């Protein structure tokens, strides 16, 4: 198993590749952008723009998305770059709501094993 630093999407060119050539699917709280990376393992990123709110709200939204992903990550196919983008409606959501939203979106993307 790779350590967390290798499983995180970090380089701008990788982000741009997913944004430009990847596919996307949205739900009430989260937008998922994904693309095959041909690496054999999945890298993720959690993004929250200023539209979501102040720094406290942005950090909370990323934390909710990260925890939701960690609870389903063992069922996700390997070999993808996935970017989770928070919508501003996530501010009113709880952990259970975000988890259901993320689960449905990932399932709709066909990213489950």
PDB file of C-alpha atoms in Angstrom:
ATOM      1  CA  UNK A   1       0.000   0.000   0.000  1.00  0.00           C
ATOM      2  CA  UNK A   2       1.251   3.440  -0.871  1.00  0.00           C
ATOM      3  CA  UNK A   3       1.576   6.076   1.828  1.00  0.00           C
ATOM      4  CA  UNK A   4      -0.773   9.069   1.839  1.00  0.00           C
ATOM      5  CA  UNK A   5       1.705  11.442   0.191  1.00  0.00           C
ATOM      6  CA  UNK A   6       1.768   9.299  -2.970  1.00  0.00           C
ATOM      7  CA  UNK A   7      -2.022   8.934  -2.950  1.00  0.00           C
ATOM      8  CA  UNK A   8      -2.592  12.701  -3.026  1.00  0.00           C
ATOM      9  CA  UNK A   9      -2.894  14.648  -6.259  1.00  0.00           C
ATOM     10  CA  UNK A  10      -0.405  17.509  -5.959  1.00  0.00           C
ATOM     11  CA  UNK A  11       1.005  18.734  -9.271  1.00  0.00           C
ATOM     12  CA  UNK A  12      -0.767  21.411 -11.283  1.00  0.00           C
ATOM     13  CA  UNK A  13      -0.344  19.450 -14.515  1.00  0.00           C
ATOM     14  CA  UNK A  14      -2.181  16.488 -12.958  1.00  0.00           C
ATOM     15  CA  UNK A  15      -5.038  18.753 -11.846  1.00  0.00           C
ATOM     16  CA  UNK A  16      -5.230  20.327 -15.314  1.00  0.00           C
ATOM     17  CA  UNK A  17      -5.290  16.904 -16.963  1.00  0.00           C
ATOM     18  CA  UNK A  18      -8.305  15.900 -14.861  1.00  0.00           C
ATOM     19  CA  UNK A  19     -10.064  19.241 -15.360  1.00  0.00           C
ATOM     20  CA  UNK A  20      -9.544  19.297 -19.141  1.00  0.00           C
ATOM     21  CA  UNK A  21      -9.791  15.655 -20.182  1.00  0.00           C
ATOM     22  CA  UNK A  22     -11.595  14.016 -17.287  1.00  0.00           C
ATOM     23  CA  UNK A  23     -15.251  13.274 -16.728  1.00  0.00           C
ATOM     24  CA  UNK A  24     -17.437  14.775 -14.030  1.00  0.00           C
ATOM     25  CA  UNK A  25     -20.585  14.022 -12.113  1.00  0.00           C
ATOM     26  CA  UNK A  26     -22.264  16.187  -9.516  1.00  0.00           C
ATOM     27  CA  UNK A  27     -24.567  15.760  -6.575  1.00  0.00           C
ATOM     28  CA  UNK A  28     -26.111  18.059  -3.993  1.00  0.00           C
ATOM     29  CA  UNK A  29     -22.935  18.550  -1.955  1.00  0.00           C
ATOM     30  CA  UNK A  30     -20.021  17.307  -4.077  1.00  0.00           C
ATOM     31  CA  UNK A  31     -18.797  17.355  -7.672  1.00  0.00           C
ATOM     32  CA  UNK A  32     -16.517  14.472  -8.647  1.00  0.00           C
ATOM     33  CA  UNK A  33     -14.026  14.872 -11.499  1.00  0.00           C
ATOM     34  CA  UNK A  34     -12.121  11.747 -12.493  1.00  0.00           C
ATOM     35  CA  UNK A  35      -9.755  10.379 -15.095  1.00  0.00           C
ATOM     36  CA  UNK A  36      -7.802   7.174 -15.616  1.00  0.00           C
ATOM     37  CA  UNK A  37      -4.149   7.706 -14.636  1.00  0.00           C
ATOM     38  CA  UNK A  38      -2.572   4.372 -15.775  1.00  0.00           C
ATOM     39  CA  UNK A  39      -0.577   4.175 -12.519  1.00  0.00           C
ATOM     40  CA  UNK A  40      -2.213   1.214 -10.813  1.00  0.00           C
ATOM     41  CA  UNK A  41      -3.243   3.254  -7.775  1.00  0.00           C
ATOM     42  CA  UNK A  42      -5.762   6.009  -7.171  1.00  0.00           C
ATOM     43  CA  UNK A  43      -4.796   9.576  -6.277  1.00  0.00           C
ATOM     44  CA  UNK A  44      -7.265  12.034  -4.764  1.00  0.00           C
ATOM     45  CA  UNK A  45      -7.640  15.739  -4.044  1.00  0.00           C
ATOM     46  CA  UNK A  46     -10.257  17.630  -2.030  1.00  0.00           C
ATOM     47  CA  UNK A  47     -10.988  21.160  -3.232  1.00  0.00           C
ATOM     48  CA  UNK A  48     -13.083  23.874  -1.672  1.00  0.00           C
ATOM     49  CA  UNK A  49     -13.221  27.314  -3.311  1.00  0.00           C
ATOM     50  CA  UNK A  50     -13.952  30.678  -1.739  1.00  0.00           C
ATOM     51  CA  UNK A  51     -17.531  30.318  -2.959  1.00  0.00           C
ATOM     52  CA  UNK A  52     -18.012  27.767  -0.156  1.00  0.00           C
ATOM     53  CA  UNK A  53     -17.304  30.371   2.504  1.00  0.00           C
ATOM     54  CA  UNK A  54     -14.614  31.535   4.879  1.00  0.00           C
ATOM     55  CA  UNK A  55     -11.575  29.469   5.836  1.00  0.00           C
ATOM     56  CA  UNK A  56     -13.385  27.654   8.649  1.00  0.00           C
ATOM     57  CA  UNK A  57     -16.192  26.558   6.316  1.00  0.00           C
ATOM     58  CA  UNK A  58     -13.747  25.550   3.562  1.00  0.00           C
ATOM     59  CA  UNK A  59     -11.671  23.459   5.953  1.00  0.00           C
ATOM     60  CA  UNK A  60     -14.794  21.806   7.357  1.00  0.00           C
ATOM     61  CA  UNK A  61     -16.033  20.969   3.858  1.00  0.00           C
ATOM     62  CA  UNK A  62     -12.703  19.371   2.922  1.00  0.00           C
ATOM     63  CA  UNK A  63     -12.677  17.430   6.182  1.00  0.00           C
ATOM     64  CA  UNK A  64     -16.215  16.126   5.542  1.00  0.00           C
ATOM     65  CA  UNK A  65     -15.299  15.039   2.011  1.00  0.00           C
ATOM     66  CA  UNK A  66     -12.039  13.417   3.149  1.00  0.00           C
ATOM     67  CA  UNK A  67     -13.719  11.436   5.946  1.00  0.00           C
ATOM     68  CA  UNK A  68     -16.516  10.343   3.616  1.00  0.00           C
ATOM     69  CA  UNK A  69     -13.991   9.171   1.034  1.00  0.00           C
ATOM     70  CA  UNK A  70     -11.950   7.277   3.640  1.00  0.00           C
ATOM     71  CA  UNK A  71     -14.995   5.250   4.623  1.00  0.00           C
ATOM     72  CA  UNK A  72     -15.555   4.041   1.020  1.00  0.00           C
ATOM     73  CA  UNK A  73     -12.027   4.069  -0.449  1.00  0.00           C
ATOM     74  CA  UNK A  74     -11.478   0.313  -0.109  1.00  0.00           C
ATOM     75  CA  UNK A  75     -14.292  -0.264  -2.628  1.00  0.00           C
ATOM     76  CA  UNK A  76     -12.983   2.149  -5.274  1.00  0.00           C
ATOM     77  CA  UNK A  77     -11.261   0.961  -8.453  1.00  0.00           C
ATOM     78  CA  UNK A  78      -7.516   1.489  -8.710  1.00  0.00           C
ATOM     79  CA  UNK A  79      -5.847   3.628 -11.362  1.00  0.00           C
ATOM     80  CA  UNK A  80      -7.788   6.899 -11.253  1.00  0.00           C
ATOM     81  CA  UNK A  81      -7.146  10.534 -10.406  1.00  0.00           C
ATOM     82  CA  UNK A  82     -10.184  11.842  -8.539  1.00  0.00           C
ATOM     83  CA  UNK A  83     -10.889  15.452  -7.534  1.00  0.00           C
ATOM     84  CA  UNK A  84     -13.721  16.131  -5.090  1.00  0.00           C
ATOM     85  CA  UNK A  85     -15.029  19.703  -5.290  1.00  0.00           C
ATOM     86  CA  UNK A  86     -17.279  21.018  -2.506  1.00  0.00           C
ATOM     87  CA  UNK A  87     -20.464  22.885  -3.365  1.00  0.00           C
ATOM     88  CA  UNK A  88     -21.586  25.715  -1.076  1.00  0.00           C
ATOM     89  CA  UNK A  89     -24.605  23.628   0.024  1.00  0.00           C
ATOM     90  CA  UNK A  90     -22.142  21.437   1.976  1.00  0.00           C
ATOM     91  CA  UNK A  91     -22.122  24.056   4.755  1.00  0.00           C
ATOM     92  CA  UNK A  92     -25.566  22.915   5.907  1.00  0.00           C
ATOM     93  CA  UNK A  93     -24.752  19.213   5.630  1.00  0.00           C
ATOM     94  CA  UNK A  94     -23.691  16.652   8.184  1.00  0.00           C
ATOM     95  CA  UNK A  95     -21.276  13.776   7.782  1.00  0.00           C
ATOM     96  CA  UNK A  96     -24.037  11.304   6.901  1.00  0.00           C
ATOM     97  CA  UNK A  97     -25.436  13.582   4.182  1.00  0.00           C
ATOM     98  CA  UNK A  98     -22.034  14.079   2.550  1.00  0.00           C
ATOM     99  CA  UNK A  99     -21.286  10.349   2.727  1.00  0.00           C
ATOM    100  CA  UNK A 100     -24.561   9.467   0.981  1.00  0.00           C
ATOM    101  CA  UNK A 101     -24.013  12.144  -1.634  1.00  0.00           C
ATOM    102  CA  UNK A 102     -20.453  11.016  -2.320  1.00  0.00           C
ATOM    103  CA  UNK A 103     -21.432   7.331  -2.412  1.00  0.00           C
ATOM    104  CA  UNK A 104     -24.161   7.986  -4.968  1.00  0.00           C
ATOM    105  CA  UNK A 105     -21.910  10.127  -7.119  1.00  0.00           C
ATOM    106  CA  UNK A 106     -19.025   7.638  -7.115  1.00  0.00           C
ATOM    107  CA  UNK A 107     -21.442   4.841  -7.927  1.00  0.00           C
ATOM    108  CA  UNK A 108     -22.840   6.901 -10.815  1.00  0.00           C
ATOM    109  CA  UNK A 109     -19.320   7.431 -12.125  1.00  0.00           C
ATOM    110  CA  UNK A 110     -18.717   3.676 -12.154  1.00  0.00           C
ATOM    111  CA  UNK A 111     -15.746   3.952  -9.819  1.00  0.00           C
ATOM    112  CA  UNK A 112     -16.765   1.146  -7.460  1.00  0.00           C
ATOM    113  CA  UNK A 113     -15.289  -2.336  -7.858  1.00  0.00           C
TER     114      UNK A 113
END
